[in-house]
């Protein structure tokens, strides 16, 4: 009986260790400092160490109902936290028609830069993003500190970004 309990305990500890290691792997993923061309003809550096402690990256599509529903919330978040050095970029998925993306940018008056990921390379850089919305929060060194596929809990995201911007992380 004691051997069986010891075996179960060891198995449980191994499982916990695996979960911890997977979590560490996810939390230590780093995005390289790529320069991204934006739809307005400008460029956006994904990682700029001296520019901001927090960069929000949103993969979206104009055909994604959740993405469209979240745009006003993202605008509110961006407008509130941009003065505190929050950076943000929207990345339109490779399957999204560029004319539809541009129409959505104009319709919602999206204030942050938007890039078209026409060849899927940006999605690959972030770990083969295929579903929208998928949102990433990067620290000043490009480490992924938060990631969400699906609808965003804006209250939680605001707290996390606020901590990063004030240095309370």
mmCIF file of C-alpha atoms in Angstrom:
data_model
loop_
_atom_site.group_PDB
_atom_site.id
_atom_site.type_symbol
_atom_site.label_atom_id
_atom_site.label_comp_id
_atom_site.label_asym_id
_atom_site.label_seq_id
_atom_site.Cartn_x
_atom_site.Cartn_y
_atom_site.Cartn_z
ATOM 1 C CA UNK A 1 0.000 0.000 0.000
ATOM 2 C CA UNK A 2 2.851 2.398 0.899
ATOM 3 C CA UNK A 3 4.577 1.631 -2.415
ATOM 4 C CA UNK A 4 1.404 2.470 -4.335
ATOM 5 C CA UNK A 5 0.971 5.778 -2.499
ATOM 6 C CA UNK A 6 4.635 6.618 -3.111
ATOM 7 C CA UNK A 7 4.181 5.824 -6.815
ATOM 8 C CA UNK A 8 1.119 8.049 -7.049
ATOM 9 C CA UNK A 9 2.961 10.825 -5.217
ATOM 10 C CA UNK A 10 5.927 10.591 -7.598
ATOM 11 C CA UNK A 11 3.590 10.604 -10.607
ATOM 12 C CA UNK A 12 1.796 13.668 -9.243
ATOM 13 C CA UNK A 13 5.100 15.477 -8.673
ATOM 14 C CA UNK A 14 6.265 14.648 -12.198
ATOM 15 C CA UNK A 15 2.985 15.983 -13.593
ATOM 16 C CA UNK A 16 3.340 19.194 -11.582
ATOM 17 C CA UNK A 17 6.929 19.584 -12.807
ATOM 18 C CA UNK A 18 5.845 19.139 -16.432
ATOM 19 C CA UNK A 19 3.118 21.774 -16.018
ATOM 20 C CA UNK A 20 5.615 24.177 -14.437
ATOM 21 C CA UNK A 21 8.163 23.618 -17.206
ATOM 22 C CA UNK A 22 5.550 24.144 -19.901
ATOM 23 C CA UNK A 23 4.507 27.363 -18.174
ATOM 24 C CA UNK A 24 8.103 28.542 -17.990
ATOM 25 C CA UNK A 25 8.602 27.765 -21.673
ATOM 26 C CA UNK A 26 5.536 29.786 -22.618
ATOM 27 C CA UNK A 27 6.442 32.718 -20.395
ATOM 28 C CA UNK A 28 10.033 32.926 -21.647
ATOM 29 C CA UNK A 29 9.220 33.041 -25.358
ATOM 30 C CA UNK A 30 10.866 36.081 -26.880
ATOM 31 C CA UNK A 31 9.876 37.948 -30.020
ATOM 32 C CA UNK A 32 12.803 39.338 -32.036
ATOM 33 C CA UNK A 33 13.083 43.077 -32.758
ATOM 34 C CA UNK A 34 11.487 42.975 -36.205
ATOM 35 C CA UNK A 35 10.602 46.065 -38.178
ATOM 36 C CA UNK A 36 7.076 45.747 -39.557
ATOM 37 C CA UNK A 37 5.666 47.786 -42.454
ATOM 38 C CA UNK A 38 2.316 49.366 -41.659
ATOM 39 C CA UNK A 39 -0.614 50.103 -43.949
ATOM 40 C CA UNK A 40 -0.033 53.861 -43.702
ATOM 41 C CA UNK A 41 3.429 53.471 -45.256
ATOM 42 C CA UNK A 42 5.267 53.726 -41.956
ATOM 43 C CA UNK A 43 7.045 51.114 -39.925
ATOM 44 C CA UNK A 44 6.756 49.701 -36.424
ATOM 45 C CA UNK A 45 9.552 48.069 -34.465
ATOM 46 C CA UNK A 46 8.058 45.169 -32.491
ATOM 47 C CA UNK A 47 10.622 45.478 -29.711
ATOM 48 C CA UNK A 48 12.231 48.767 -28.703
ATOM 49 C CA UNK A 49 13.965 48.436 -25.338
ATOM 50 C CA UNK A 50 14.203 52.146 -24.581
ATOM 51 C CA UNK A 51 10.811 53.171 -25.933
ATOM 52 C CA UNK A 52 8.209 51.364 -23.831
ATOM 53 C CA UNK A 53 7.906 48.782 -21.077
ATOM 54 C CA UNK A 54 4.793 47.295 -22.751
ATOM 55 C CA UNK A 55 3.773 46.527 -26.335
ATOM 56 C CA UNK A 56 0.367 45.079 -27.159
ATOM 57 C CA UNK A 57 0.115 43.015 -30.363
ATOM 58 C CA UNK A 58 -3.323 42.073 -31.676
ATOM 59 C CA UNK A 59 -3.756 39.545 -34.485
ATOM 60 C CA UNK A 60 -7.180 40.146 -35.984
ATOM 61 C CA UNK A 61 -9.303 39.915 -39.112
ATOM 62 C CA UNK A 62 -12.085 42.124 -40.400
ATOM 63 C CA UNK A 63 -14.229 38.983 -40.761
ATOM 64 C CA UNK A 64 -13.806 38.083 -37.060
ATOM 65 C CA UNK A 65 -16.889 39.163 -35.110
ATOM 66 C CA UNK A 66 -15.093 39.089 -31.748
ATOM 67 C CA UNK A 67 -12.230 41.158 -33.190
ATOM 68 C CA UNK A 68 -14.623 43.808 -34.470
ATOM 69 C CA UNK A 69 -16.542 43.834 -31.191
ATOM 70 C CA UNK A 70 -13.294 44.406 -29.254
ATOM 71 C CA UNK A 71 -12.040 47.355 -31.314
ATOM 72 C CA UNK A 72 -13.836 50.032 -29.222
ATOM 73 C CA UNK A 73 -12.444 48.479 -26.006
ATOM 74 C CA UNK A 74 -8.934 48.408 -27.466
ATOM 75 C CA UNK A 75 -9.317 52.053 -28.540
ATOM 76 C CA UNK A 76 -10.355 53.006 -25.001
ATOM 77 C CA UNK A 77 -7.434 51.052 -23.493
ATOM 78 C CA UNK A 78 -4.959 52.504 -25.984
ATOM 79 C CA UNK A 79 -6.171 56.085 -25.534
ATOM 80 C CA UNK A 80 -5.953 55.745 -21.735
ATOM 81 C CA UNK A 81 -2.523 54.098 -21.556
ATOM 82 C CA UNK A 82 -0.713 55.528 -24.577
ATOM 83 C CA UNK A 83 0.358 58.634 -22.593
ATOM 84 C CA UNK A 84 2.079 56.216 -20.183
ATOM 85 C CA UNK A 85 4.087 54.719 -23.083
ATOM 86 C CA UNK A 86 1.901 51.772 -24.068
ATOM 87 C CA UNK A 87 2.669 50.767 -27.656
ATOM 88 C CA UNK A 88 0.258 48.780 -29.782
ATOM 89 C CA UNK A 89 0.083 47.275 -33.238
ATOM 90 C CA UNK A 90 -2.695 45.415 -34.984
ATOM 91 C CA UNK A 91 -1.683 42.649 -37.363
ATOM 92 C CA UNK A 92 -4.275 41.663 -39.962
ATOM 93 C CA UNK A 93 -4.163 37.956 -40.745
ATOM 94 C CA UNK A 94 -2.940 36.708 -44.116
ATOM 95 C CA UNK A 95 -6.431 35.516 -45.066
ATOM 96 C CA UNK A 96 -8.015 38.923 -44.466
ATOM 97 C CA UNK A 97 -8.577 40.928 -47.635
ATOM 98 C CA UNK A 98 -6.481 44.109 -47.511
ATOM 99 C CA UNK A 99 -9.380 46.265 -48.743
ATOM 100 C CA UNK A 100 -11.578 44.932 -45.909
ATOM 101 C CA UNK A 101 -8.804 45.620 -43.392
ATOM 102 C CA UNK A 102 -8.400 49.186 -44.652
ATOM 103 C CA UNK A 103 -12.166 49.738 -44.539
ATOM 104 C CA UNK A 104 -12.290 48.567 -40.901
ATOM 105 C CA UNK A 105 -9.373 50.839 -39.961
ATOM 106 C CA UNK A 106 -11.156 53.796 -41.526
ATOM 107 C CA UNK A 107 -14.612 52.925 -40.149
ATOM 108 C CA UNK A 108 -13.430 52.510 -36.546
ATOM 109 C CA UNK A 109 -10.731 55.210 -36.800
ATOM 110 C CA UNK A 110 -8.180 52.799 -35.361
ATOM 111 C CA UNK A 111 -5.455 54.995 -33.820
ATOM 112 C CA UNK A 112 -2.615 52.440 -33.593
ATOM 113 C CA UNK A 113 -0.481 51.184 -36.476
ATOM 114 C CA UNK A 114 -1.788 48.184 -38.413
ATOM 115 C CA UNK A 115 0.240 45.783 -40.529
ATOM 116 C CA UNK A 116 -0.901 43.275 -43.140
ATOM 117 C CA UNK A 117 0.605 39.828 -42.606
ATOM 118 C CA UNK A 118 0.169 38.868 -46.252
ATOM 119 C CA UNK A 119 2.665 36.002 -46.185
ATOM 120 C CA UNK A 120 1.928 34.757 -42.652
ATOM 121 C CA UNK A 121 5.480 35.425 -41.438
ATOM 122 C CA UNK A 122 4.411 37.543 -38.468
ATOM 123 C CA UNK A 123 1.940 34.873 -37.360
ATOM 124 C CA UNK A 124 4.775 32.332 -37.610
ATOM 125 C CA UNK A 125 7.067 34.551 -35.531
ATOM 126 C CA UNK A 126 4.489 34.583 -32.742
ATOM 127 C CA UNK A 127 4.117 30.791 -32.733
ATOM 128 C CA UNK A 128 1.952 30.048 -35.759
ATOM 129 C CA UNK A 129 -1.043 32.182 -34.841
ATOM 130 C CA UNK A 130 -4.022 30.885 -36.797
ATOM 131 C CA UNK A 131 -7.058 31.936 -34.753
ATOM 132 C CA UNK A 132 -8.410 35.407 -34.162
ATOM 133 C CA UNK A 133 -8.401 37.318 -32.049
ATOM 134 C CA UNK A 134 -5.030 36.425 -30.582
ATOM 135 C CA UNK A 135 -3.427 39.068 -28.402
ATOM 136 C CA UNK A 136 0.092 39.247 -26.990
ATOM 137 C CA UNK A 137 1.642 41.554 -24.432
ATOM 138 C CA UNK A 138 5.408 41.992 -24.733
ATOM 139 C CA UNK A 139 7.781 43.518 -22.235
ATOM 140 C CA UNK A 140 10.578 45.918 -23.240
ATOM 141 C CA UNK A 141 12.845 43.005 -24.209
ATOM 142 C CA UNK A 142 10.243 41.218 -26.325
ATOM 143 C CA UNK A 143 9.326 38.538 -23.780
ATOM 144 C CA UNK A 144 5.728 37.374 -24.085
ATOM 145 C CA UNK A 145 4.312 38.160 -20.646
ATOM 146 C CA UNK A 146 0.660 37.560 -21.497
ATOM 147 C CA UNK A 147 -1.190 35.883 -24.342
ATOM 148 C CA UNK A 148 -4.852 35.267 -25.113
ATOM 149 C CA UNK A 149 -6.642 33.579 -27.985
ATOM 150 C CA UNK A 150 -10.284 34.592 -27.966
ATOM 151 C CA UNK A 151 -12.080 37.456 -26.281
ATOM 152 C CA UNK A 152 -9.945 39.612 -23.993
ATOM 153 C CA UNK A 153 -10.745 40.318 -20.344
ATOM 154 C CA UNK A 154 -9.957 44.025 -20.599
ATOM 155 C CA UNK A 155 -10.084 44.653 -16.848
ATOM 156 C CA UNK A 156 -7.353 42.062 -16.226
ATOM 157 C CA UNK A 157 -5.327 43.199 -19.222
ATOM 158 C CA UNK A 158 -5.513 46.818 -18.050
ATOM 159 C CA UNK A 159 -4.175 45.798 -14.609
ATOM 160 C CA UNK A 160 -1.276 43.840 -16.121
ATOM 161 C CA UNK A 161 -0.322 46.656 -18.493
ATOM 162 C CA UNK A 162 -0.674 49.211 -15.700
ATOM 163 C CA UNK A 163 1.761 47.214 -13.562
ATOM 164 C CA UNK A 164 4.247 47.038 -16.422
ATOM 165 C CA UNK A 165 4.011 50.754 -17.162
ATOM 166 C CA UNK A 166 4.550 51.718 -13.518
ATOM 167 C CA UNK A 167 7.316 49.174 -12.987
ATOM 168 C CA UNK A 168 5.364 47.157 -10.419
ATOM 169 C CA UNK A 169 5.914 43.841 -12.198
#
